[in-house]
């Protein structure tokens, strides 16, 4: 089994910053891509950012220049640094990890999510 533990959400004023973390643990052989999605009330889930094993990144247009995704392969952890936050960034942020488990099978895991609220 694999567990994903997210942290770092909370309430922040517009223009502020937050850093989300997501640590994967358990029976893991290797990790390929890692990423963050978000879902705001009444809206569809959208991919915010992804990072490959080699460090290539991709961002949603709405967060380019404000958010930075990174990973620590030694800790099986992915981060999302969010700067210049806007009220429209308010959502539940969910990490996802594309990995091979201890038996070598490809698996996609999702965290439970962490809530980010941007409000004055």
PDB file of C-alpha atoms in Angstrom:
ATOM      1  CA  UNK A   1       0.000   0.000   0.000  1.00  0.00           C
ATOM      2  CA  UNK A   2       1.003   3.581  -0.634  1.00  0.00           C
ATOM      3  CA  UNK A   3      -0.014   6.599   1.401  1.00  0.00           C
ATOM      4  CA  UNK A   4       0.050  10.239   0.363  1.00  0.00           C
ATOM      5  CA  UNK A   5       0.098  12.843   3.107  1.00  0.00           C
ATOM      6  CA  UNK A   6      -0.530  16.449   2.144  1.00  0.00           C
ATOM      7  CA  UNK A   7       0.094  19.513   4.241  1.00  0.00           C
ATOM      8  CA  UNK A   8       0.415  23.268   3.990  1.00  0.00           C
ATOM      9  CA  UNK A   9      -3.074  24.461   3.183  1.00  0.00           C
ATOM     10  CA  UNK A  10      -4.834  27.223   5.061  1.00  0.00           C
ATOM     11  CA  UNK A  11      -6.247  30.717   4.952  1.00  0.00           C
ATOM     12  CA  UNK A  12      -4.187  33.439   3.310  1.00  0.00           C
ATOM     13  CA  UNK A  13      -4.867  36.980   2.185  1.00  0.00           C
ATOM     14  CA  UNK A  14      -4.812  37.924  -1.501  1.00  0.00           C
ATOM     15  CA  UNK A  15      -1.236  38.452  -2.607  1.00  0.00           C
ATOM     16  CA  UNK A  16       0.066  36.058   0.000  1.00  0.00           C
ATOM     17  CA  UNK A  17       1.944  32.795  -0.322  1.00  0.00           C
ATOM     18  CA  UNK A  18       1.569  29.183   0.740  1.00  0.00           C
ATOM     19  CA  UNK A  19       3.668  26.085   0.241  1.00  0.00           C
ATOM     20  CA  UNK A  20       1.978  22.715  -0.114  1.00  0.00           C
ATOM     21  CA  UNK A  21       3.744  19.412   0.466  1.00  0.00           C
ATOM     22  CA  UNK A  22       2.789  15.851  -0.414  1.00  0.00           C
ATOM     23  CA  UNK A  23       4.853  12.938   0.838  1.00  0.00           C
ATOM     24  CA  UNK A  24       4.452   9.430  -0.553  1.00  0.00           C
ATOM     25  CA  UNK A  25       5.310   6.431   1.581  1.00  0.00           C
ATOM     26  CA  UNK A  26       4.832   2.687   1.561  1.00  0.00           C
ATOM     27  CA  UNK A  27       5.599   0.027  -0.998  1.00  0.00           C
ATOM     28  CA  UNK A  28       7.198   2.087  -3.785  1.00  0.00           C
ATOM     29  CA  UNK A  29       9.707   0.932  -6.375  1.00  0.00           C
ATOM     30  CA  UNK A  30       9.933   4.170  -8.317  1.00  0.00           C
ATOM     31  CA  UNK A  31       8.026   7.386  -8.856  1.00  0.00           C
ATOM     32  CA  UNK A  32       7.397   8.838 -12.295  1.00  0.00           C
ATOM     33  CA  UNK A  33       5.334  12.008 -12.488  1.00  0.00           C
ATOM     34  CA  UNK A  34       3.945  13.908  -9.523  1.00  0.00           C
ATOM     35  CA  UNK A  35       1.416  16.691  -9.617  1.00  0.00           C
ATOM     36  CA  UNK A  36      -1.282  18.816  -8.087  1.00  0.00           C
ATOM     37  CA  UNK A  37      -4.893  19.192  -9.108  1.00  0.00           C
ATOM     38  CA  UNK A  38      -7.461  21.499  -7.574  1.00  0.00           C
ATOM     39  CA  UNK A  39     -11.200  21.624  -7.357  1.00  0.00           C
ATOM     40  CA  UNK A  40     -13.140  24.705  -6.403  1.00  0.00           C
ATOM     41  CA  UNK A  41     -16.774  24.563  -5.292  1.00  0.00           C
ATOM     42  CA  UNK A  42     -19.054  24.232  -8.294  1.00  0.00           C
ATOM     43  CA  UNK A  43     -16.168  23.843 -10.716  1.00  0.00           C
ATOM     44  CA  UNK A  44     -14.525  20.920 -12.434  1.00  0.00           C
ATOM     45  CA  UNK A  45     -11.221  19.562 -11.201  1.00  0.00           C
ATOM     46  CA  UNK A  46      -8.270  21.004 -13.069  1.00  0.00           C
ATOM     47  CA  UNK A  47      -4.625  20.087 -13.290  1.00  0.00           C
ATOM     48  CA  UNK A  48      -2.529  22.823 -11.706  1.00  0.00           C
ATOM     49  CA  UNK A  49       1.020  21.568 -12.163  1.00  0.00           C
ATOM     50  CA  UNK A  50       2.965  18.411 -12.915  1.00  0.00           C
ATOM     51  CA  UNK A  51       6.622  17.445 -12.683  1.00  0.00           C
ATOM     52  CA  UNK A  52       8.290  14.450 -14.271  1.00  0.00           C
ATOM     53  CA  UNK A  53      10.977  12.260 -12.771  1.00  0.00           C
ATOM     54  CA  UNK A  54      13.507  14.244 -14.739  1.00  0.00           C
ATOM     55  CA  UNK A  55      12.227  17.557 -13.480  1.00  0.00           C
ATOM     56  CA  UNK A  56      10.244  18.786 -16.480  1.00  0.00           C
ATOM     57  CA  UNK A  57       7.289  20.882 -15.386  1.00  0.00           C
ATOM     58  CA  UNK A  58       3.924  21.879 -16.784  1.00  0.00           C
ATOM     59  CA  UNK A  59       1.495  24.464 -15.434  1.00  0.00           C
ATOM     60  CA  UNK A  60      -2.057  25.562 -15.983  1.00  0.00           C
ATOM     61  CA  UNK A  61      -2.164  28.926 -17.726  1.00  0.00           C
ATOM     62  CA  UNK A  62      -3.969  30.409 -14.726  1.00  0.00           C
ATOM     63  CA  UNK A  63      -0.999  29.801 -12.403  1.00  0.00           C
ATOM     64  CA  UNK A  64       2.003  30.297 -14.687  1.00  0.00           C
ATOM     65  CA  UNK A  65       4.474  32.731 -13.187  1.00  0.00           C
ATOM     66  CA  UNK A  66       2.905  32.448  -9.719  1.00  0.00           C
ATOM     67  CA  UNK A  67       3.167  28.773  -8.779  1.00  0.00           C
ATOM     68  CA  UNK A  68       6.257  26.572  -8.767  1.00  0.00           C
ATOM     69  CA  UNK A  69       6.221  22.794  -8.508  1.00  0.00           C
ATOM     70  CA  UNK A  70       9.272  20.919  -7.284  1.00  0.00           C
ATOM     71  CA  UNK A  71      10.150  17.522  -5.891  1.00  0.00           C
ATOM     72  CA  UNK A  72      12.617  15.859  -3.568  1.00  0.00           C
ATOM     73  CA  UNK A  73      13.189  12.382  -4.931  1.00  0.00           C
ATOM     74  CA  UNK A  74      15.059  11.268  -1.822  1.00  0.00           C
ATOM     75  CA  UNK A  75      11.995  12.057   0.274  1.00  0.00           C
ATOM     76  CA  UNK A  76       9.349  11.014  -2.308  1.00  0.00           C
ATOM     77  CA  UNK A  77       7.848  14.440  -1.805  1.00  0.00           C
ATOM     78  CA  UNK A  78       6.351  16.992  -4.165  1.00  0.00           C
ATOM     79  CA  UNK A  79       5.902  20.658  -3.320  1.00  0.00           C
ATOM     80  CA  UNK A  80       3.791  23.467  -4.685  1.00  0.00           C
ATOM     81  CA  UNK A  81       4.969  26.981  -3.898  1.00  0.00           C
ATOM     82  CA  UNK A  82       2.092  29.356  -4.464  1.00  0.00           C
ATOM     83  CA  UNK A  83       2.790  33.081  -4.627  1.00  0.00           C
ATOM     84  CA  UNK A  84       0.641  36.100  -5.445  1.00  0.00           C
ATOM     85  CA  UNK A  85      -2.436  34.128  -4.476  1.00  0.00           C
ATOM     86  CA  UNK A  86      -5.810  35.289  -5.739  1.00  0.00           C
ATOM     87  CA  UNK A  87      -9.321  34.589  -4.433  1.00  0.00           C
ATOM     88  CA  UNK A  88      -9.911  32.436  -7.509  1.00  0.00           C
ATOM     89  CA  UNK A  89      -7.139  30.108  -6.303  1.00  0.00           C
ATOM     90  CA  UNK A  90      -9.424  29.033  -3.472  1.00  0.00           C
ATOM     91  CA  UNK A  91      -9.933  25.281  -3.815  1.00  0.00           C
ATOM     92  CA  UNK A  92      -9.102  21.884  -2.437  1.00  0.00           C
ATOM     93  CA  UNK A  93      -5.656  20.958  -3.716  1.00  0.00           C
ATOM     94  CA  UNK A  94      -5.038  17.261  -4.287  1.00  0.00           C
ATOM     95  CA  UNK A  95      -1.680  15.708  -5.057  1.00  0.00           C
ATOM     96  CA  UNK A  96      -1.268  12.765  -7.401  1.00  0.00           C
ATOM     97  CA  UNK A  97       1.632  10.405  -7.860  1.00  0.00           C
ATOM     98  CA  UNK A  98       2.297   8.101 -10.799  1.00  0.00           C
ATOM     99  CA  UNK A  99       4.512   5.306  -9.513  1.00  0.00           C
ATOM    100  CA  UNK A 100       5.492   1.673  -9.660  1.00  0.00           C
ATOM    101  CA  UNK A 101       4.661  -0.171  -6.481  1.00  0.00           C
ATOM    102  CA  UNK A 102       6.838  -2.653  -4.689  1.00  0.00           C
ATOM    103  CA  UNK A 103       5.824  -5.382  -7.138  1.00  0.00           C
ATOM    104  CA  UNK A 104       6.608  -3.211 -10.133  1.00  0.00           C
ATOM    105  CA  UNK A 105       3.026  -2.534 -11.114  1.00  0.00           C
ATOM    106  CA  UNK A 106       2.176   0.963 -12.369  1.00  0.00           C
ATOM    107  CA  UNK A 107      -0.212   2.771 -10.049  1.00  0.00           C
ATOM    108  CA  UNK A 108      -1.742   6.222  -9.778  1.00  0.00           C
ATOM    109  CA  UNK A 109      -2.463   7.458  -6.275  1.00  0.00           C
ATOM    110  CA  UNK A 110      -4.354  10.521  -5.071  1.00  0.00           C
ATOM    111  CA  UNK A 111      -4.159  12.299  -1.769  1.00  0.00           C
ATOM    112  CA  UNK A 112      -7.159  13.372   0.289  1.00  0.00           C
ATOM    113  CA  UNK A 113      -6.552  17.015  -0.448  1.00  0.00           C
ATOM    114  CA  UNK A 114      -5.731  20.151   1.491  1.00  0.00           C
ATOM    115  CA  UNK A 115      -7.908  23.241   1.494  1.00  0.00           C
ATOM    116  CA  UNK A 116      -6.540  26.596   0.366  1.00  0.00           C
ATOM    117  CA  UNK A 117      -8.663  29.665   1.029  1.00  0.00           C
ATOM    118  CA  UNK A 118      -7.622  33.052  -0.313  1.00  0.00           C
ATOM    119  CA  UNK A 119      -9.666  35.794   1.293  1.00  0.00           C
ATOM    120  CA  UNK A 120      -9.287  39.125   3.023  1.00  0.00           C
TER     121      UNK A 120
END
